[in-house]
Coordinates of C-alpha atoms in Angstrom, one line a residue:
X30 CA -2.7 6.8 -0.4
X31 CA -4.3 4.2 -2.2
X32 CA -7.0 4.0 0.4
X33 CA -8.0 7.0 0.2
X34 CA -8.1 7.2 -3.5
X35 CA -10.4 4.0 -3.1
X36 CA -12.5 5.5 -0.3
X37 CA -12.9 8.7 -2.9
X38 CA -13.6 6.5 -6.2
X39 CA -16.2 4.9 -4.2
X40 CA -17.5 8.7 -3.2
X41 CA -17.7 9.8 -6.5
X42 CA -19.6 6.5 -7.8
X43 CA -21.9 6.6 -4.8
X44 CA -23.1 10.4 -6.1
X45 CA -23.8 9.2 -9.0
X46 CA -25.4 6.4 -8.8
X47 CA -27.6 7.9 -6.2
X48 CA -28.3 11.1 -8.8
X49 CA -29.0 8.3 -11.7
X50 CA -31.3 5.8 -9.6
X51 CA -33.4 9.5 -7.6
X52 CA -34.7 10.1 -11.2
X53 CA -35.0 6.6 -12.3
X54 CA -37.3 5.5 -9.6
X55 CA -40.3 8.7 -10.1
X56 CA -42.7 8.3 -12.3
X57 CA -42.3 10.2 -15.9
X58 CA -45.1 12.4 -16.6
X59 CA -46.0 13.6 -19.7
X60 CA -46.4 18.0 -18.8
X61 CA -43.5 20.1 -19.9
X62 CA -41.7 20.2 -16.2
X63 CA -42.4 16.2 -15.7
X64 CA -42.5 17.0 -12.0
X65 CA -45.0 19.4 -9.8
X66 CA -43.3 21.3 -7.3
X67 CA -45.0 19.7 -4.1
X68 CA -43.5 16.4 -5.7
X69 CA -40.0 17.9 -6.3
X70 CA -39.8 19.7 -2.8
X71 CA -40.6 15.9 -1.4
X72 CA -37.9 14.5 -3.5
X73 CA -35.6 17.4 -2.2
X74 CA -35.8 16.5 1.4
X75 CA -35.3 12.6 0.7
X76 CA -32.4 13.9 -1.8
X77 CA -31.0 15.8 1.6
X78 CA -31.2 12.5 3.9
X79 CA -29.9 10.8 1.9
X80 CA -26.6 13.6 1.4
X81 CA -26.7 13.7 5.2
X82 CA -26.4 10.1 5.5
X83 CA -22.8 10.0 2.6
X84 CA -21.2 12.9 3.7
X85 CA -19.9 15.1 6.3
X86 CA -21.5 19.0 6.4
X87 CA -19.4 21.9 7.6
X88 CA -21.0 22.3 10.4
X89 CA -19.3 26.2 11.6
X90 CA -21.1 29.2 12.9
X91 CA -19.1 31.7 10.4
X92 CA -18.4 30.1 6.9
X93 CA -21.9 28.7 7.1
X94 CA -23.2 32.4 8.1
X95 CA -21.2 33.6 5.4
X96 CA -22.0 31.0 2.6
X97 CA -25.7 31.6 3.4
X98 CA -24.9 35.5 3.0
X99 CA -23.8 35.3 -0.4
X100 CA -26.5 32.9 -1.2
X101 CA -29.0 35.1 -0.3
X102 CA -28.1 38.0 -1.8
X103 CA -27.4 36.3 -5.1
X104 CA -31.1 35.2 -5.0
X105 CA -32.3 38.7 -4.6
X106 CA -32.2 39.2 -8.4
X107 CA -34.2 36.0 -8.8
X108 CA -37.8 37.0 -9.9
X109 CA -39.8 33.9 -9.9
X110 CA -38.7 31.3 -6.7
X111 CA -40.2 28.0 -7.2
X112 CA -38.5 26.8 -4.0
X113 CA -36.7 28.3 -0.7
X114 CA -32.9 28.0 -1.5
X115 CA -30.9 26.3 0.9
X116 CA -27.1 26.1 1.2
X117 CA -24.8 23.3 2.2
X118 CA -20.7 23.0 2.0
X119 CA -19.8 19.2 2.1
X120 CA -16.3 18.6 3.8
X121 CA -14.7 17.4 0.4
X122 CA -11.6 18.0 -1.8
X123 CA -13.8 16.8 -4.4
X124 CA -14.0 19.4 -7.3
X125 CA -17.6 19.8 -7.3
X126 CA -20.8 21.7 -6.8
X127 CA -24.5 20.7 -8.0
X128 CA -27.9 21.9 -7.5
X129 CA -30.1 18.9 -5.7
X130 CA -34.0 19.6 -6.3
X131 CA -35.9 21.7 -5.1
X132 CA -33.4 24.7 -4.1
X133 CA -30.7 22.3 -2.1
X134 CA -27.6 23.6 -3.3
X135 CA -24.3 21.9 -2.5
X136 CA -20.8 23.0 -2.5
X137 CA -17.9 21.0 -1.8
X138 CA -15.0 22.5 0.1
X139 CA -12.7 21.6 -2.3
X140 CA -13.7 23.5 -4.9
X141 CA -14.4 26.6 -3.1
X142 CA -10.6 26.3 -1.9
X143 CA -9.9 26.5 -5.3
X144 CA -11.8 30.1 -5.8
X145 CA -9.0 32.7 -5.6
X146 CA -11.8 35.5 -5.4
X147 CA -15.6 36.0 -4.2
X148 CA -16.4 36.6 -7.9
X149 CA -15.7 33.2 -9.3
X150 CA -17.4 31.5 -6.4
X151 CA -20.1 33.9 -7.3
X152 CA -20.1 32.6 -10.6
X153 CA -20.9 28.9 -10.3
X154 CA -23.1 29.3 -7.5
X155 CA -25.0 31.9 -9.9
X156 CA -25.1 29.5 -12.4
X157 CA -26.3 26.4 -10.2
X158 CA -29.2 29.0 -9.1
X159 CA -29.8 29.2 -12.7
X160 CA -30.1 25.5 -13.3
X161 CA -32.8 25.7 -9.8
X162 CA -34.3 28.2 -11.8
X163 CA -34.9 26.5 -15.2
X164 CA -36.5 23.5 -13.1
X165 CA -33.6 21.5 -15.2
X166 CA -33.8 18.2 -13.2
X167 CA -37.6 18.0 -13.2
X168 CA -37.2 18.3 -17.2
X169 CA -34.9 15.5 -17.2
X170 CA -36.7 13.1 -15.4
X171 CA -37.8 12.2 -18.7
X172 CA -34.6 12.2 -20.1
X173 CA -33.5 9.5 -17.3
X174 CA -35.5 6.8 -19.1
X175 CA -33.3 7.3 -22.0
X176 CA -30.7 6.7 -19.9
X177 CA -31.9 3.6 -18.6
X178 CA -31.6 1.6 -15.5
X179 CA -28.5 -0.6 -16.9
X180 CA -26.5 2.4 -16.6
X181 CA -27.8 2.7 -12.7
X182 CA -27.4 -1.4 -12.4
X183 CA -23.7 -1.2 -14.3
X184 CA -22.1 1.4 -11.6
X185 CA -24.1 -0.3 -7.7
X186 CA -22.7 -3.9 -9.5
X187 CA -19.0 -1.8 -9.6
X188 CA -19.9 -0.6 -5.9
X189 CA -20.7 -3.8 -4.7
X190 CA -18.3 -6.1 -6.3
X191 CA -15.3 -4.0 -5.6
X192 CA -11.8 -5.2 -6.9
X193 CA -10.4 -4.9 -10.0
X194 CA -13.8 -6.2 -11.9
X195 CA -15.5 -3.1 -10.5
X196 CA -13.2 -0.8 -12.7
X197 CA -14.6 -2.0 -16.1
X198 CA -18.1 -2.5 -14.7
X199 CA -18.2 1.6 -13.7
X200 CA -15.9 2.4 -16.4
X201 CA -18.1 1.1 -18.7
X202 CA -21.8 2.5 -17.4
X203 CA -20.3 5.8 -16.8
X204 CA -19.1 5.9 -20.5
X205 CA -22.7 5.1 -21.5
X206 CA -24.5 6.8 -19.1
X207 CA -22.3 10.4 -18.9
X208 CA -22.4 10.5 -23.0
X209 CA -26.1 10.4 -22.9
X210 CA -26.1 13.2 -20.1
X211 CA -24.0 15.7 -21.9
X212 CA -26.0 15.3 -24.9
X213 CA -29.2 16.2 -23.1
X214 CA -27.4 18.5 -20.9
X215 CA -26.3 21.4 -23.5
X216 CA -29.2 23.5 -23.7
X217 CA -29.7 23.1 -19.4
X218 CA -26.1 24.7 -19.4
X219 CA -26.6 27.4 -22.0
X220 CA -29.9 28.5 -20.0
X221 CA -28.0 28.4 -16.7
X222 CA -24.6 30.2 -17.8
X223 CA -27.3 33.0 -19.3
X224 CA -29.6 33.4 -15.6
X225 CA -26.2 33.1 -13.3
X226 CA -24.4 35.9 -15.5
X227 CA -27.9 37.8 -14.8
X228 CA -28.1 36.6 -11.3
X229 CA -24.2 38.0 -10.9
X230 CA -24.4 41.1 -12.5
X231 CA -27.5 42.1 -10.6
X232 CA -25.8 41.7 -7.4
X233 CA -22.7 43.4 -8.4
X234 CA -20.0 40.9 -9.1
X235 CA -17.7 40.5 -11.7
X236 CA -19.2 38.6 -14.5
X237 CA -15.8 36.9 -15.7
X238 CA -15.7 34.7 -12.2
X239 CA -17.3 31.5 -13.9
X240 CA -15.1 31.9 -16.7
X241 CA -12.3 32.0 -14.3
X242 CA -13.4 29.3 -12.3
X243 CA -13.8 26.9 -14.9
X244 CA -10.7 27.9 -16.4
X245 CA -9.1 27.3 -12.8
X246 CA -10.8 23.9 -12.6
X247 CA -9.5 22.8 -15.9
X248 CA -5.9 23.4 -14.8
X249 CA -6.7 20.1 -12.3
X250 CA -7.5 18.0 -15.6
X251 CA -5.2 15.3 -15.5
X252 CA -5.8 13.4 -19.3
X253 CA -9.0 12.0 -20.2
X254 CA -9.3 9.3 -17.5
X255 CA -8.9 11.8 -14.1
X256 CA -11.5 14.6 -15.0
X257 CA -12.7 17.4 -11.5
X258 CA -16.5 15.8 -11.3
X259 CA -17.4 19.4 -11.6
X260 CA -16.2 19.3 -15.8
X261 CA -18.4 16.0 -16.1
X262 CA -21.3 17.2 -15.5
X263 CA -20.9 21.0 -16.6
X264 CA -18.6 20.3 -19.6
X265 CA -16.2 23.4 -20.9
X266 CA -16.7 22.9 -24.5
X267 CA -15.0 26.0 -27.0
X268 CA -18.3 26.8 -27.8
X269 CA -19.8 27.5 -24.1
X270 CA -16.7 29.4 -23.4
X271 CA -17.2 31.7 -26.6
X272 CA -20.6 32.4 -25.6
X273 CA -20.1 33.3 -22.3
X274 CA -16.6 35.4 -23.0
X275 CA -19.4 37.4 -25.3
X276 CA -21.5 37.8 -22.4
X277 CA -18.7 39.0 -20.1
X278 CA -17.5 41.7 -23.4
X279 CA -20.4 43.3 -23.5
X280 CA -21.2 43.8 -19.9
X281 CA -20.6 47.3 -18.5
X282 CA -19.9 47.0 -14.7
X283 CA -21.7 49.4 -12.1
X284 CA -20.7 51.1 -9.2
X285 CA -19.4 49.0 -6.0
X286 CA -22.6 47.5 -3.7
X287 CA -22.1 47.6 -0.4
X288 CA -22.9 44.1 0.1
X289 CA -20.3 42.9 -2.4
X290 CA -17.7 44.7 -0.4
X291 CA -18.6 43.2 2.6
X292 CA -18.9 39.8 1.3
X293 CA -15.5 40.4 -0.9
X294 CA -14.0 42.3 2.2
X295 CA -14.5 39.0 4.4
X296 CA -13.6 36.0 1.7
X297 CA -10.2 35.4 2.7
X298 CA -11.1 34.9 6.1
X299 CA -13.7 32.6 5.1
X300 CA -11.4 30.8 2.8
X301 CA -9.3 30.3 6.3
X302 CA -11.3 29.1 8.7
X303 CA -12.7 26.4 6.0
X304 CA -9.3 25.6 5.4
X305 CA -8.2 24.9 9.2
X306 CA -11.9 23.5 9.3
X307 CA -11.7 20.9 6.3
X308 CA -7.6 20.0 6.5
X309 CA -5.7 17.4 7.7
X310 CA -4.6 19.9 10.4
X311 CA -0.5 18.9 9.7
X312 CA -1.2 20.0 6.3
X313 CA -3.1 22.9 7.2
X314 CA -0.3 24.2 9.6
X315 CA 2.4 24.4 6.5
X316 CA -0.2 26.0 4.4
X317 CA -0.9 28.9 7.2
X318 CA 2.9 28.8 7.8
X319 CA 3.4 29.7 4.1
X320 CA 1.1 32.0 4.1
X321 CA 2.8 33.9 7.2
X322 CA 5.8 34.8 5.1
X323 CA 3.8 36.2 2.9
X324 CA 3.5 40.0 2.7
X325 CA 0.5 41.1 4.9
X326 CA -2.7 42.1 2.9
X327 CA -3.3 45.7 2.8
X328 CA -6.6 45.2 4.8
X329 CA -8.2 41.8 6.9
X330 CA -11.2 41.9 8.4
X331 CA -11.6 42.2 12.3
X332 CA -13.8 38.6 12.9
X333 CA -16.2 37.8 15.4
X334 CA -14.3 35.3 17.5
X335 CA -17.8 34.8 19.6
X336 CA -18.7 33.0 16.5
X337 CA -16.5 30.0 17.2
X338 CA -17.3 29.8 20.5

């Protein structure tokens, strides 16, 4: 247990110091988006490598197909697209999803495990195409310099010189660092939570998923100190929630798209095969086992088992 708590401290400080030192090390420029979008499509694909090179990808024929599906149609309603999206689930029970530059937009499978329907994964990944959409990160490449590079110093020294000195050295830079970032962060998230609910209604989905989803990933707060990565860098303050449970009052839903039915239709499935995918597989065989007593759902999709072939 307590290497694997070490192995995913040292996960969580490696994604942010590599977030932190990406901006750091371009050059500010003085325009409104500080960053052209040749330059931020080059600093996607080193931003990828350098993903590939941390984590492991689920790498499987169906929840990839259907992760890109939803994708997809979610960026139908997207007018203006700076950047070809891309979709990636990292094999994680990290709480977490962000949007990387230039359209690279990463999920990990812990959090989607925690989605109970297709509306609140939706939802955030609605709102991460919103902060793709505002060009947020290229705006706040000039915000990193206020940050500083003792912030970026502070959590590598924690990486490097492990042991107990490494807790105060990261405790200490994240403090500094993550109060800076949800300062400058507040109007990003405002913009974002107001494109994803348009993104998400214009596909057909139910609105109130992101509220649900970070309601559901509040539930895994544990105190101040052991905070779901997600909540650090998209913060649930009473004011966001009141502005989006305005949003969700005044929406008036649509008929049912065919899409959405699909896509909702085949979600459990896909929750499934991630699961047996992404679990230690002794775990996963007293989750299924659970789920067999169960009552049987009034309808499961017939799969296409040449898929996982």
């Amino acid at each position: 247990m307590r290497i694997k708590a070490s192995f995913h401290s040292k996960t969580i400080i490696f994604a942010c110091a590599l977030s932190l030192l990406f901006w750091a090390l371009y050059p500010v420029m003085p325009q409104a988006f500080a960053l052209s979008i040749e330059d931020e499509r080059k600093m996607g694909q080193e931003f990828l490598a350098k993903i590939r090179g941390q984590f492991v990808f689920v790498d499987d024929p169906f929840t990839n197909q259907f992760f890109n599906d939803l994708g997809n149609y979610l960026i139908k309603s997207i007018k203006t697209k700076h950047f070809p999206f891309h979709f990636y689930i990292i094999k994680s029970d990290t709480l977490n999803a962000f949007a990387a530059p230039a359209g690279h937009i990463f999920f990990y499978s812990g959090l989607i495990d925690k989605m109970d329907t297709i509306d609140m994964l939706a939802g955030v990944m609605a709102h991460e195409m919103g902060h793709t959409s505002g060009r947020h990160l290229a705006q706040r490449i000039e915000q990193s310099k206020k940050i500083g590079l003792a912030t970026i110093a502070g959590i590598l020294a924690g990486v490097l010189i492990g042991g107990e000195a490494a807790g105060a050295l990261v405790t200490g830079s994240m403090a500094a660092g993550m109060q800076a970032q949800l300062h400058y962060s507040r109007n990003d998230e405002r913009q974002a939570d107001q494109l994803g609910f348009k993104y998400s209604t214009s596909a057909g989905f139910d609105p109130s998923g992101l509220i649900k989803a970070l309601n559901k990933i509040e539930q895994e707060r544990l105190g101040e100190t052991n905070v779901p990565p997600y909540l650090l860098t998209h913060p649930t303050g009473p004011e966001r929630m009141a502005r989006l449970d305005a949003m969700v009052s005044n929406f008036v839903p649509g008929p049912p798209k065919k899409e959405v039915v699909r896509l909702r239709a085949l979600f459990p499935s896909f929750k499934t095969v991630l699961k047996a995918i992404c679990l230690d597989p002794n775990y996963a065989e007293k989750i299924f086992n659970a789920e067999l007593k169960k009552p049987p759902m009034p309808f499961c999709p017939i799969l296409d088992w040449e898929l996982f072939v």
